[in-house]
Amino acid sequence: MLGNFSYSNPTKLYFGEDSLNYLNKELPKYGPNVLLVYGGGSIKKNGIYDQVVEILKSNGKVIFDDAGVMPNPTVQKLYEGCELAKENNVDLILAVGGGSVCDYAKAVSVSAWCEEDPWEKYYLRMEDVDNRIIPVGSVLTMVGTGSEMNGGAVISDPVNKLKIGHVFGDNVFPKFSILNPVYTFSVPQYQMVAGFFDIMSHILEQYFSGEDDNTSDYISEGLLRSLIHSSRIALENPGDYEARSNIMWTATWALNTLIAKGKTSDWMVHMIGQSVGAYTDAAHGMTLSAVSMAYYRHIMPFGLAKFKKYAVNVWNVDFAGKADEQIAAEGLDRMAAWMKEMGLVMNLRKLGVTEEMLDGIAKGSPAMKGGYRVLSCDEIIEILKQSM
Ligand code: NZQ
Ligand code: ZN
C-alpha cells in the first residue's frame, strides 16, 4: 500500500430488522421541520411511509412531503426541492428510498441556501459548498449506489442530455442511515439486479487501478465474492434475509470511500454509463452492465497482472499451465456468464441507444486518468459500438 491518505466516515449506520426504531434516537438531535423526501410511491405501497410518518409524529416533527423524486433525479426537481426546503425552513431532510432519493436529498441540502444556480455551481463548475448545509438522514429501500454512506449526488439535465455526479465532502454525507434488508424485498427484480451490478461496478472501478500490493484490493476481492455468492441466492429467493442483508452491507462498503484508499481509481465505466443514462434515462446499473464487458476486454492488456489476479481470486479460474492472457480472459468470461445468469442488460440497443447517439454519448464521457488506460474519443466510440 503505497499511497498517503486520511480516513474517516461520519455517517452513523443502523443495520438490521429493528433498525427503524433508531430513528427515535436520531430525530431529537434536529429541529422540528422535516422535509420527507421520497420517490414515485413504492414506500406507500409497502408500508414504509406509514411507519416513518408515525415515528416522525411521535417525535413532534412537522412534516413537509417532497414526493415524486424520479429515478435519475432532474435539475428541475432539484429547484422545486430547494423552494420547499427554504420556504419551510427545514431542519432535517429525511430521504426514504433508493439512491435517487438519497442523492436528491443531498443535492437539496447543499442547494437550498445557495445564492447562485446550484446546477451551474456544483455540477457545471464543480465548486465546493460555501453556504449553509441542511443535514440529511436516510432510510434506504433499494441497494446499489452506496449513497447512504457517501457524498455522491448525481443529477440529470434531460434537456441538454447531461448526467453529472458531484462527490461532496464528508460535511454532506448523511448524518445517519437506516438499513433494514427487509425493506429491499419489494424491489422489482429488474431493479434488484441492476443494483447488484452497480455494486460490482463500484468495486471494479476502484480495484482496476494501481500496481502495488494493496489491502484495499484484498477487501474488494472479499466483497466481490460475497456479492456473487449472495446474488445467486437472492435471484432464486428474493426473500432470503441473509442474502439480502449481505448484499446491502456489501453495497455500502463498495462505495463509502474505504476501498478507494491508496488507489487512483478508474470510474471510466461510470462516465460512459452516465452519458448513456443522459440519453436514455435507463436504470443506472443497466447502463453500466451494457458497456462493461466491451470496456474490460479493451483495457485488459494494459492491466494484465490485475486482471489475472481478478480471474484467480474472484472467479476461481484454474491457472496451472496457462498463459496470463488466457487466465485473465477466462476471468472476464466468467464475469459475463454471471451477468447473463442475473439477467443483466448486456447491450446498449436494449436501453434504446441508436447509432446516431454514439457520438454524443462519447463526447459526454470524460476520459478518466486513474485506470489502466486513458481512452481517446475514438476508443470510447469503439467500445460503444461493440456494446450495441
Ligand atoms: O420511486 P419509487 O416508487 O420509490 O420506486 C423506485 C424506483 O422506481 C424503486 N424502488 C426503490 N425501493 C423500492 C422500490 N420499489 C419497490 N420496493 C422498494 N423497496 O426502484 C426504482 C429505482 O430507484 P433508484 O433510487 O432510482 O435506484 P438506485 O438506488 O439505483 O439509484 C440510482 C441513482 O443513483 C445514482 C445514479 O446515477 C442514479 O441517478 N448514483 C449515485 C451514486 C452515489 N451517490 O454515490 C453512485 C452511483 O454510481 C450512481 O451514479
Ligand atoms: Zn454506480
XYZ file of C-alpha atoms and ligand atoms in Angstrom:
439
model
C 0.000 0.000 0.000
C 1.989 2.975 -1.250
C -0.441 5.919 -1.107
C -0.784 8.596 1.571
C -4.284 9.242 2.846
C -6.573 10.168 5.691
C -9.693 8.260 6.547
C -12.913 8.964 8.381
C -16.570 8.432 7.628
C -19.092 10.420 9.639
C -22.285 8.509 8.734
C -23.832 6.604 11.622
C -25.420 3.372 10.397
C -28.210 1.346 11.974
C -28.456 -2.070 10.372
C -30.950 -4.903 10.696
C -34.607 -5.763 11.093
C -35.170 -3.413 14.052
C -33.109 -0.542 12.670
C -36.026 1.861 12.057
C -36.529 2.136 15.833
C -33.270 4.076 15.959
C -34.913 6.931 14.098
C -36.259 7.774 17.567
C -32.690 8.176 18.754
C -31.637 10.446 15.883
C -34.649 12.755 15.489
C -34.290 14.648 18.803
C -30.927 15.966 17.545
C -32.671 18.171 14.941
C -35.219 20.988 14.905
C -38.926 20.395 14.282
C -39.217 20.880 10.499
C -38.567 17.759 8.437
C -38.597 17.533 4.649
C -39.689 13.960 3.924
C -38.261 13.072 0.528
C -39.390 10.004 -1.415
C -39.926 8.643 -4.892
C -42.858 7.565 -7.017
C -44.852 5.806 -4.357
C -43.266 2.415 -3.593
C -42.953 3.371 0.084
C -46.694 3.975 0.289
C -47.429 0.513 -1.146
C -45.042 -1.414 1.095
C -45.964 0.432 4.289
C -42.604 2.085 4.989
C -44.116 5.564 4.576
C -46.670 4.956 7.360
C -44.017 3.565 9.700
C -41.735 6.560 9.165
C -44.535 9.131 9.491
C -45.685 7.572 12.767
C -42.187 7.912 14.243
C -41.831 11.491 12.965
C -45.178 12.435 14.518
C -44.437 10.782 17.838
C -41.261 12.885 17.951
C -43.288 16.057 17.437
C -41.976 16.802 13.958
C -43.720 18.974 11.380
C -43.618 17.026 8.116
C -43.308 18.577 4.669
C -43.710 15.955 1.944
C -41.448 16.161 -1.092
C -42.729 13.286 -3.210
C -42.080 12.187 -6.773
C -38.300 12.057 -6.903
C -37.792 10.199 -10.152
C -35.067 7.631 -10.876
C -32.181 9.765 -12.204
C -33.438 12.954 -10.489
C -33.559 16.064 -12.635
C -32.344 19.581 -12.127
C -35.948 20.861 -12.449
C -36.960 18.682 -9.499
C -33.938 19.928 -7.572
C -35.106 23.537 -7.957
C -38.557 22.552 -6.593
C -36.993 20.827 -3.586
C -34.879 23.897 -2.828
C -38.006 26.064 -2.734
C -39.775 23.666 -0.366
C -36.776 23.390 1.949
C -36.259 27.134 2.103
C -39.908 28.170 2.394
C -40.427 25.840 5.328
C -37.080 26.491 6.974
C -36.342 22.791 7.102
C -34.075 21.446 9.887
C -33.603 17.921 8.548
C -34.071 16.249 5.184
C -35.148 12.639 5.598
C -34.669 10.597 2.419
C -36.738 7.398 2.253
C -35.891 5.467 -0.902
C -33.056 4.351 -3.142
C -30.006 6.123 -4.497
C -32.028 8.650 -6.471
C -33.892 9.814 -3.368
C -30.712 9.929 -1.252
C -28.734 11.748 -3.961
C -31.523 14.263 -4.453
C -31.764 14.887 -0.693
C -28.033 15.677 -0.587
C -28.342 17.943 -3.618
C -31.188 19.867 -1.943
C -29.217 20.033 1.306
C -26.374 21.967 -0.323
C -28.528 23.915 -2.800
C -31.452 25.286 -0.760
C -29.371 28.087 0.763
C -27.056 28.514 -2.220
C -27.294 32.024 -3.647
C -26.226 31.018 -7.134
C -27.728 28.493 -9.519
C -26.755 25.187 -7.843
C -26.624 23.279 -11.148
C -24.073 25.710 -12.518
C -22.111 25.967 -9.286
C -21.905 22.312 -8.231
C -22.382 20.411 -11.482
C -21.008 22.551 -14.284
C -18.263 24.412 -12.384
C -17.731 21.638 -9.770
C -17.279 24.115 -6.919
C -17.379 23.261 -3.222
C -20.175 24.235 -0.861
C -19.710 27.505 0.995
C -23.222 28.044 2.326
C -25.481 26.535 4.977
C -25.956 22.765 4.554
C -29.192 21.165 5.759
C -28.457 17.826 7.471
C -29.659 14.653 5.708
C -30.679 11.292 7.142
C -31.764 8.268 5.113
C -33.934 5.183 5.310
C -32.680 3.036 2.459
C -35.130 0.918 0.446
C -33.056 -0.193 -2.551
C -29.374 -1.037 -2.563
C -26.620 -0.419 -5.063
C -25.383 3.140 -5.101
C -23.780 3.453 -1.652
C -25.425 6.878 -1.402
C -26.403 6.049 2.197
C -22.793 6.489 3.320
C -21.107 8.754 0.797
C -21.159 12.281 -0.590
C -22.297 11.447 -4.127
C -25.260 13.317 -5.590
C -25.946 12.635 -9.273
C -28.350 14.993 -11.067
C -29.565 14.909 -14.681
C -30.378 17.684 -17.112
C -32.572 15.900 -19.666
C -32.866 18.971 -21.887
C -29.132 19.222 -22.522
C -28.548 15.456 -22.173
C -26.206 15.713 -19.235
C -25.992 13.451 -16.194
C -23.373 14.625 -13.740
C -22.266 13.434 -10.311
C -20.752 15.722 -7.702
C -18.915 13.883 -4.949
C -19.234 16.187 -1.954
C -17.065 16.065 1.151
C -17.977 14.418 4.423
C -19.892 17.515 5.583
C -22.562 16.409 3.081
C -22.607 12.667 3.867
C -25.874 11.556 5.518
C -25.651 12.080 9.286
C -27.315 8.706 9.751
C -28.695 5.911 7.586
C -31.121 3.176 8.474
C -30.534 -0.101 6.656
C -33.250 -2.710 7.033
C -32.711 -5.521 4.495
C -36.422 -6.426 4.665
C -37.227 -3.068 3.028
C -35.437 -4.235 -0.112
C -37.630 -7.348 -0.557
C -40.233 -5.457 -2.604
C -37.737 -4.049 -5.141
C -38.699 -5.398 -8.618
C -36.262 -7.978 -9.999
C -35.023 -5.703 -12.810
C -34.074 -3.001 -10.291
C -32.654 -5.552 -7.872
C -30.186 -6.995 -10.394
C -29.348 -3.514 -11.721
C -28.357 -2.749 -8.126
C -26.223 -5.909 -7.973
C -24.287 -4.765 -10.990
C -23.915 -1.229 -9.659
C -22.252 -2.733 -6.575
C -19.939 -4.876 -8.695
C -19.063 -1.926 -10.874
C -18.230 0.323 -7.920
C -15.821 -2.273 -6.608
C -14.222 -2.863 -10.025
C -13.815 0.854 -10.730
C -11.567 1.047 -7.670
C -9.947 -2.391 -7.988
C -8.756 -1.939 -11.573
C -6.145 0.704 -10.822
C -2.630 0.744 -9.420
C 0.181 -1.799 -9.446
C 1.038 -2.031 -5.744
C 0.147 -4.798 -3.301
C -2.783 -3.039 -1.607
C -5.042 -4.120 1.248
C -7.911 -2.288 -0.482
C -7.731 -4.877 -3.294
C -7.962 -7.796 -0.882
C -11.019 -6.217 0.758
C -12.505 -5.686 -2.721
C -11.995 -9.338 -3.658
C -13.797 -10.410 -0.479
C -16.698 -8.049 -1.171
C -16.965 -9.338 -4.749
C -17.020 -12.970 -3.618
C -19.743 -12.202 -1.103
C -21.787 -10.349 -3.739
C -21.506 -13.147 -6.308
C -22.447 -15.769 -3.716
C -25.436 -13.870 -2.283
C -26.692 -12.602 -5.658
C -27.315 -16.181 -6.790
C -29.313 -16.936 -3.628
C -31.290 -13.682 -3.867
C -32.139 -14.245 -7.527
C -33.601 -17.630 -6.635
C -35.317 -16.353 -3.499
C -35.616 -12.541 -3.169
C -36.974 -13.007 0.368
C -33.789 -14.644 1.668
C -32.896 -12.298 4.522
C -29.332 -13.478 4.901
C -28.521 -12.961 1.215
C -30.273 -9.567 1.006
C -28.553 -8.370 4.173
C -25.135 -9.401 2.882
C -25.815 -7.593 -0.380
C -26.978 -4.485 1.469
C -23.834 -4.381 3.587
C -21.601 -5.090 0.583
C -23.203 -2.221 -1.344
C -22.436 0.216 1.454
C -18.777 -0.793 1.668
C -18.415 -0.840 -2.101
C -18.714 2.942 -2.209
C -18.153 4.572 1.148
C -14.542 5.603 0.399
C -12.844 2.678 2.235
C -11.743 0.551 -0.729
C -10.511 3.606 -2.619
C -7.812 4.167 -0.017
C -4.365 4.085 -1.573
C -5.890 3.772 -5.056
C -6.130 6.133 -8.022
C -9.465 4.521 -9.109
C -10.770 4.344 -12.663
C -14.508 5.340 -12.970
C -14.490 5.134 -16.785
C -17.421 2.677 -16.897
C -19.428 5.137 -14.808
C -18.538 8.040 -17.095
C -19.781 6.129 -20.150
C -22.770 4.718 -18.244
C -23.843 8.140 -17.004
C -23.684 9.535 -20.515
C -25.822 6.612 -21.712
C -28.197 7.458 -18.860
C -28.422 11.075 -20.001
C -29.586 9.891 -23.446
C -31.893 7.063 -22.327
C -32.955 7.652 -18.694
C -32.263 3.903 -18.219
C -31.694 2.272 -14.816
C -28.196 3.232 -13.698
C -26.910 -0.324 -13.116
C -28.058 -1.420 -16.587
C -26.196 1.432 -18.270
C -23.057 0.059 -16.609
C -23.716 -3.596 -17.445
C -24.357 -2.736 -21.101
C -20.850 -1.334 -21.629
C -18.702 -3.170 -19.078
C -17.661 -6.275 -20.994
C -16.510 -4.323 -24.061
C -14.659 -1.893 -21.799
C -12.878 -4.502 -19.699
C -11.908 -6.605 -22.709
C -10.450 -3.440 -24.232
C -8.318 -2.450 -21.239
C -7.322 -5.944 -20.105
C -3.932 -5.939 -21.925
C -2.975 -2.694 -20.148
C -3.613 -4.063 -16.647
C -2.938 -7.718 -17.244
C -1.499 -8.543 -13.802
C -4.602 -7.230 -12.026
C -6.964 -8.957 -14.470
C -5.158 -12.231 -13.779
C -5.491 -11.690 -10.013
C -9.203 -10.939 -10.535
C -9.713 -14.148 -12.515
C -7.978 -16.321 -9.940
C -9.064 -14.697 -6.658
C -12.617 -13.718 -7.555
C -13.714 -16.164 -10.277
C -11.632 -19.207 -9.196
C -10.036 -19.652 -12.627
C -7.621 -22.578 -12.607
C -4.281 -21.061 -13.629
C -1.973 -24.087 -13.878
C -0.081 -24.228 -17.172
C -1.894 -21.278 -18.738
C -0.583 -18.003 -20.123
C -1.544 -14.827 -18.230
C -3.725 -13.580 -21.115
C -5.730 -16.795 -21.112
C -6.263 -16.718 -17.344
C -7.370 -13.071 -17.444
C -9.711 -13.686 -20.409
C -11.300 -16.668 -18.635
C -11.991 -14.428 -15.641
C -13.862 -11.969 -17.848
C -15.759 -14.856 -19.492
C -16.926 -15.998 -16.056
C -17.985 -12.471 -15.195
C -20.007 -12.311 -18.445
C -21.610 -15.680 -17.644
C -22.647 -14.413 -14.184
C -24.105 -11.287 -15.772
C -26.212 -13.419 -18.140
C -27.318 -15.599 -15.227
C -28.515 -12.447 -13.404
C -30.431 -11.259 -16.473
C -28.466 -8.029 -16.802
C -28.765 -5.915 -19.938
C -25.612 -6.503 -21.944
C -26.185 -4.362 -24.981
C -26.996 -0.729 -25.487
C -29.717 -1.234 -28.079
C -31.928 -2.774 -25.396
C -31.695 0.507 -23.485
C -32.874 2.477 -26.513
C -29.482 3.644 -27.757
C -29.254 4.233 -31.520
C -26.194 4.631 -33.780
C -26.944 8.356 -34.089
C -26.461 8.805 -30.338
C -22.993 7.266 -30.108
C -21.001 10.411 -30.898
C -22.913 12.452 -28.348
C -22.604 9.725 -25.696
C -18.846 9.528 -26.279
C -18.493 13.303 -26.055
C -20.411 13.246 -22.762
C -17.980 10.654 -21.309
C -14.867 12.394 -19.957
C -11.706 10.246 -20.252
C -10.540 9.333 -16.759
C -6.877 9.137 -15.828
C -6.844 6.799 -12.815
C -7.272 3.407 -14.518
C -5.069 1.313 -16.786
C -5.664 3.377 -19.912
C -6.678 6.901 -20.780
C -9.159 6.390 -23.619
C -9.336 8.548 -26.721
C -12.749 9.603 -28.017
C -12.336 7.057 -30.866
C -11.720 4.259 -28.368
C -14.858 5.237 -26.448
C -16.842 5.141 -29.697
C -15.372 1.731 -30.490
C -16.382 0.412 -27.034
C -19.891 1.810 -27.541
C -20.140 0.146 -30.973
C -19.055 -3.176 -29.501
C -21.719 -2.753 -26.824
C -24.562 -2.341 -29.368
O -39.692 5.846 -6.895
P -40.182 4.640 -6.193
O -41.643 4.419 -6.339
O -39.745 4.578 -4.760
O -39.543 3.361 -6.958
C -38.151 3.148 -7.034
C -37.590 3.435 -8.427
O -38.563 3.300 -9.405
C -37.911 1.669 -6.893
N -37.769 1.233 -5.508
C -36.848 1.649 -4.594
N -37.010 0.973 -3.443
C -38.064 0.135 -3.619
C -38.535 0.304 -4.934
N -39.586 -0.393 -5.414
C -40.172 -1.277 -4.581
N -39.740 -1.517 -3.319
C -38.701 -0.826 -2.807
N -38.259 -1.102 -1.572
O -36.696 1.424 -7.575
C -36.588 2.325 -8.660
C -35.152 2.802 -8.763
O -34.790 3.567 -7.636
P -33.482 4.490 -7.679
O -33.384 5.173 -6.389
O -33.507 5.317 -8.921
O -32.329 3.408 -7.871
P -30.819 3.442 -7.425
O -30.707 3.169 -5.983
O -30.111 2.552 -8.363
O -30.345 4.952 -7.665
C -29.931 5.392 -8.940
C -29.392 6.818 -8.899
O -28.220 6.915 -8.064
C -27.135 7.463 -8.817
C -27.467 7.017 -10.227
O -26.766 7.725 -11.209
C -28.959 7.250 -10.292
O -29.234 8.614 -10.531
N -25.838 7.031 -8.261
C -25.429 7.547 -7.080
C -24.183 7.296 -6.553
C -23.692 7.873 -5.292
N -24.482 8.589 -4.541
O -22.531 7.689 -4.942
C -23.213 6.444 -7.246
C -23.822 5.597 -8.295
O -22.784 5.192 -9.166
C -24.933 6.236 -9.070
O -24.405 7.067 -10.085
Zn -22.884 3.327 -9.802
